């Protein structure tokens, strides 16, 4: 009869189906074996109260610090090992401070973030600030998150450490007497600079300057610094005003000489020293405010050290050794620019 299969035919079909089903798990295993196995994710560099400091985050921060410290030069093994420990220590401290912020219910609001961004925008100049985030530049969303994190760290430290510090005139005068040699009118330099986002472009500009092009003219045309319209003139400043990497260069330069290309959080700099003022000894009355500021900084450093060590003693910190090493992930970006007066 049409429309019906014989029982023998149905039985044969069923057997073939069951045999095929038995082969499926085997085929799946074979297919899995043929796939390229992804390497396991590296373990975190450390765990802080159960929160990981990932290998990728550690390597990115390591690269940023290495670049600021040594430019393109390769670090010696002992230098890299020391830098790794310093970077990990800073990351652990940041985590502990952020955990403390949560415990205190502290946060950084959108309004105060925009106020800080406005200050930075004013410091850079509208056009130069916008150029930082152009094609191939810094990702604005990442930079803003980094700024908010830095602001939150500041807020916690201000509340937990700085608000408890006091400096009397008697303390300041005693400190002045004990450290009189430090209190001279510090050597000052008047410097002009060109700031560029890209190192290769900065190196090309340096060659042009060495070939005789006018520094001020090139600064006005190409520099992204807020002083570009003044030909890059930063005016006079004392040692310690600028980041250490910049201080080392400009205070060792003879007047009229060009620096090498120097990297900072702001970009790649070329400096030229226009003038130098020699140091002069000053009395306490003239140096009162500076001495008070120095005593305050000293107390701040001591208080912060005690505070952060207390947080470490109470925390569960687990470090994975050896610390991560190797090539950086493809997502690593340039360090964002700092705000006015920030390192």
XYZ file of C-alpha atoms in Angstrom:
343
model
C 0.000 0.000 0.000
C 1.180 3.451 -0.835
C 1.979 5.861 2.007
C 3.241 3.160 4.354
C 6.684 1.655 4.773
C 7.278 -1.930 5.648
C 8.343 -2.685 9.211
C 11.709 -3.889 7.901
C 12.305 -0.550 6.185
C 11.340 1.380 9.330
C 13.625 -0.763 11.454
C 16.566 -0.148 9.086
C 15.997 3.571 9.144
C 15.829 3.619 12.942
C 19.083 1.689 13.275
C 20.885 4.042 10.920
C 19.555 7.045 12.872
C 20.715 5.643 16.192
C 24.171 4.850 14.776
C 24.448 8.429 13.446
C 23.461 9.872 16.840
C 26.176 7.794 18.535
C 28.764 9.430 16.275
C 27.761 13.037 17.137
C 29.691 13.258 20.459
C 32.777 11.848 18.740
C 32.517 14.351 15.914
C 32.125 17.204 18.373
C 35.277 16.114 20.194
C 37.192 15.907 16.916
C 36.001 19.364 15.865
C 36.982 20.814 19.237
C 40.432 19.268 18.969
C 40.894 20.851 15.526
C 40.133 24.353 16.805
C 43.036 26.629 17.721
C 43.131 26.771 21.482
C 43.151 30.299 22.934
C 45.957 30.831 25.438
C 44.664 31.148 28.996
C 44.331 34.674 30.313
C 47.346 35.683 32.449
C 46.708 35.824 36.181
C 46.207 39.280 37.725
C 49.288 41.054 38.988
C 47.654 41.310 42.412
C 44.372 41.015 44.296
C 43.399 43.828 46.658
C 40.506 42.955 48.956
C 39.296 40.515 46.315
C 39.549 43.021 43.424
C 42.086 42.186 40.692
C 44.781 44.406 39.272
C 44.842 42.816 35.829
C 48.015 42.004 33.919
C 46.886 44.255 31.059
C 46.327 47.228 33.366
C 49.697 46.611 35.042
C 51.554 46.423 31.713
C 49.880 49.578 30.407
C 50.849 51.556 33.505
C 54.372 50.085 33.304
C 54.707 51.261 29.705
C 53.507 54.767 30.589
C 55.995 55.080 33.463
C 58.846 53.632 31.390
C 58.134 56.105 28.571
C 58.126 59.075 30.948
C 61.299 57.842 32.632
C 63.419 56.849 29.688
C 61.838 57.800 26.378
C 62.577 55.176 23.716
C 65.623 53.730 25.465
C 65.442 50.124 26.648
C 65.517 49.741 30.421
C 68.152 47.533 31.988
C 66.782 44.404 33.746
C 67.412 45.826 37.225
C 65.759 49.142 36.241
C 62.724 47.344 34.855
C 62.443 45.151 37.949
C 62.563 48.201 40.226
C 60.043 50.051 38.063
C 57.672 47.065 38.144
C 57.666 47.094 41.940
C 57.062 50.854 42.025
C 54.197 50.634 39.514
C 52.551 47.749 41.376
C 52.880 49.610 44.681
C 51.150 52.667 43.199
C 48.356 50.567 41.715
C 47.767 48.828 45.047
C 47.667 52.166 46.851
C 45.183 53.533 44.312
C 42.912 50.533 44.851
C 43.048 50.976 48.611
C 42.208 54.682 48.361
C 39.315 53.958 45.978
C 38.023 51.296 48.385
C 38.210 53.900 51.143
C 36.202 56.285 48.940
C 33.429 53.681 48.702
C 33.504 53.157 52.451
C 33.114 56.920 52.961
C 30.431 57.176 50.222
C 32.550 59.734 48.384
C 32.150 60.330 44.660
C 33.009 62.890 41.996
C 29.955 64.481 40.427
C 29.503 65.550 36.830
C 29.395 69.251 37.739
C 32.746 69.240 39.552
C 34.260 67.166 36.746
C 33.143 69.724 34.175
C 34.555 72.525 36.361
C 37.965 70.812 36.411
C 37.797 70.192 32.666
C 37.015 73.889 32.216
C 40.176 74.773 34.165
C 42.263 72.430 32.014
C 40.644 73.767 28.832
C 41.490 77.325 29.924
C 45.079 76.321 30.741
C 45.584 74.748 27.303
C 43.524 77.169 25.244
C 40.343 76.149 23.440
C 41.941 75.205 20.119
C 44.885 73.346 21.654
C 42.633 71.457 24.068
C 40.372 70.300 21.247
C 43.375 69.239 19.159
C 44.434 66.772 21.868
C 41.402 64.640 21.082
C 41.532 64.774 17.290
C 42.282 61.967 14.855
C 44.824 59.585 16.329
C 44.864 61.538 19.590
C 43.573 60.741 23.063
C 40.165 59.141 23.549
C 38.078 61.772 25.367
C 35.881 59.298 27.275
C 38.942 57.416 28.580
C 40.645 60.670 29.530
C 37.568 61.907 31.383
C 37.278 58.646 33.359
C 40.973 58.903 34.263
C 40.481 62.504 35.388
C 37.485 61.570 37.545
C 39.471 58.773 39.176
C 42.330 61.163 39.936
C 39.868 63.681 41.386
C 38.335 60.999 43.606
C 41.776 59.991 44.890
C 42.462 63.654 45.706
C 39.133 64.007 47.494
C 39.767 61.015 49.772
C 43.312 62.114 50.632
C 42.170 65.687 51.293
C 39.541 64.429 53.745
C 41.510 61.658 55.440
C 44.997 63.215 55.497
C 45.336 66.848 54.440
C 42.421 68.245 56.446
C 44.152 67.173 59.669
C 47.468 68.948 58.977
C 48.355 72.265 60.613
C 51.569 74.320 60.471
C 52.359 77.077 62.994
C 54.736 79.997 62.446
C 56.932 78.623 65.247
C 57.273 75.288 63.437
C 58.048 77.040 60.175
C 60.722 79.282 61.724
C 62.398 76.346 63.456
C 62.404 74.419 60.193
C 63.923 77.446 58.448
C 66.743 77.672 61.010
C 67.480 73.957 60.698
C 67.428 73.996 56.891
C 68.745 77.490 56.201
C 70.880 76.378 53.237
C 67.745 75.368 51.362
C 66.278 78.831 51.560
C 67.940 80.907 48.965
C 66.198 82.640 46.107
C 66.298 79.582 43.897
C 67.930 79.573 40.519
C 65.400 80.453 37.855
C 65.323 79.860 34.144
C 63.346 81.504 31.386
C 62.393 78.860 28.867
C 60.594 78.680 25.556
C 59.082 75.429 24.332
C 57.377 73.649 21.442
C 54.909 70.872 22.351
C 53.807 68.261 19.807
C 51.584 65.186 20.229
C 53.679 62.901 17.993
C 57.314 62.000 18.770
C 58.389 61.486 15.144
C 56.985 64.877 14.192
C 58.767 66.461 17.167
C 62.064 64.897 16.063
C 61.532 66.365 12.587
C 60.886 69.818 14.057
C 64.066 69.550 16.143
C 66.063 68.936 12.947
C 64.529 72.039 11.390
C 65.446 74.133 14.443
C 69.021 72.830 14.380
C 69.151 73.798 10.714
C 68.434 77.405 11.704
C 64.648 77.951 11.671
C 63.380 80.540 14.167
C 62.171 78.863 17.379
C 59.439 81.401 18.144
C 58.036 81.283 14.605
C 57.856 77.470 14.623
C 56.286 77.507 18.098
C 53.557 79.914 16.981
C 52.805 77.796 13.914
C 53.004 74.246 15.307
C 53.056 74.044 19.109
C 49.915 72.820 20.906
C 50.943 74.506 24.179
C 48.821 77.421 25.500
C 51.877 79.713 25.286
C 52.278 79.096 21.529
C 50.973 82.581 20.677
C 53.917 83.979 22.703
C 56.389 81.999 20.641
C 56.423 79.248 23.283
C 57.753 81.559 26.039
C 57.021 80.045 29.496
C 58.635 82.946 31.364
C 60.787 82.425 34.463
C 60.233 79.475 36.807
C 62.150 77.846 39.658
C 63.293 74.256 39.992
C 60.420 72.056 41.160
C 57.743 73.998 39.302
C 57.751 71.643 36.330
C 57.724 67.807 36.281
C 61.093 66.349 37.251
C 61.843 65.074 33.731
C 61.523 68.639 32.404
C 63.466 70.205 35.296
C 66.407 67.869 34.684
C 66.636 69.005 31.078
C 66.059 72.763 31.264
C 68.237 73.429 34.329
C 71.166 71.615 32.731
C 70.860 73.390 29.357
C 73.190 76.295 28.576
C 71.487 79.523 27.543
C 70.573 79.478 23.868
C 70.918 75.728 23.395
C 68.183 73.346 22.173
C 67.109 70.332 24.222
C 66.480 66.829 22.943
C 62.837 65.764 22.538
C 61.416 65.253 26.047
C 58.211 63.330 26.798
C 55.758 64.421 29.501
C 52.031 63.823 30.126
C 51.399 66.863 27.925
C 53.173 65.505 24.820
C 56.663 65.781 23.311
C 58.630 68.944 24.128
C 61.579 70.809 22.660
C 63.049 73.456 25.001
C 65.360 76.410 24.604
C 66.690 78.341 27.613
C 66.553 82.096 27.066
C 67.889 83.379 30.428
C 69.128 82.154 33.819
C 69.090 83.905 37.223
C 71.590 82.882 39.901
C 70.444 81.840 43.379
C 70.389 84.393 46.265
C 70.101 83.888 50.036
C 66.854 85.094 51.694
C 65.714 85.620 55.323
C 62.736 83.982 57.048
C 60.472 87.010 56.559
C 60.918 86.841 52.784
C 60.612 83.066 52.680
C 57.847 82.581 55.295
C 55.158 81.319 52.926
C 57.525 79.013 51.071
C 58.821 77.573 54.354
C 55.270 76.997 55.616
C 54.432 75.249 52.347
C 57.522 73.036 52.660
C 56.669 72.070 56.255
C 53.106 71.344 55.175
C 54.330 69.093 52.334
C 56.619 67.262 54.744
C 53.793 66.701 57.222
C 51.509 65.657 54.372
C 54.000 63.045 53.142
C 54.508 61.661 56.651
C 50.771 61.587 57.391
C 49.967 59.959 54.065
C 52.606 57.280 54.643
C 51.151 56.415 58.051
C 47.613 56.423 56.661
C 48.325 54.251 53.615
C 50.380 51.776 55.684
C 47.423 51.441 58.047
C 45.156 50.690 55.075
C 47.639 48.090 53.817
C 47.820 46.369 57.206
C 44.040 46.006 57.294
C 43.734 44.897 53.653
C 43.952 41.470 52.029
C 46.699 41.955 49.420
C 47.901 39.021 47.332
C 50.647 39.534 44.740
C 51.242 37.081 41.885
C 54.947 36.607 41.242
C 56.710 36.791 38.900
C 54.998 40.020 37.907
C 53.549 40.171 34.363
C 56.011 40.740 31.555
C 55.982 40.740 27.795
C 54.419 42.751 24.967
C 51.699 45.232 25.752
C 48.102 44.624 24.639
C 47.016 46.333 21.427
C 44.601 48.572 23.357
C 47.340 50.514 25.170
C 46.950 54.250 24.615
C 49.091 57.282 25.358
C 48.816 58.562 28.935
C 46.222 61.351 29.169
C 47.232 64.940 29.827
C 47.192 66.010 33.455
C 45.376 69.022 34.777
C 47.051 72.318 35.602
C 49.820 71.883 38.135
C 49.501 68.082 38.141
C 52.447 65.778 37.402
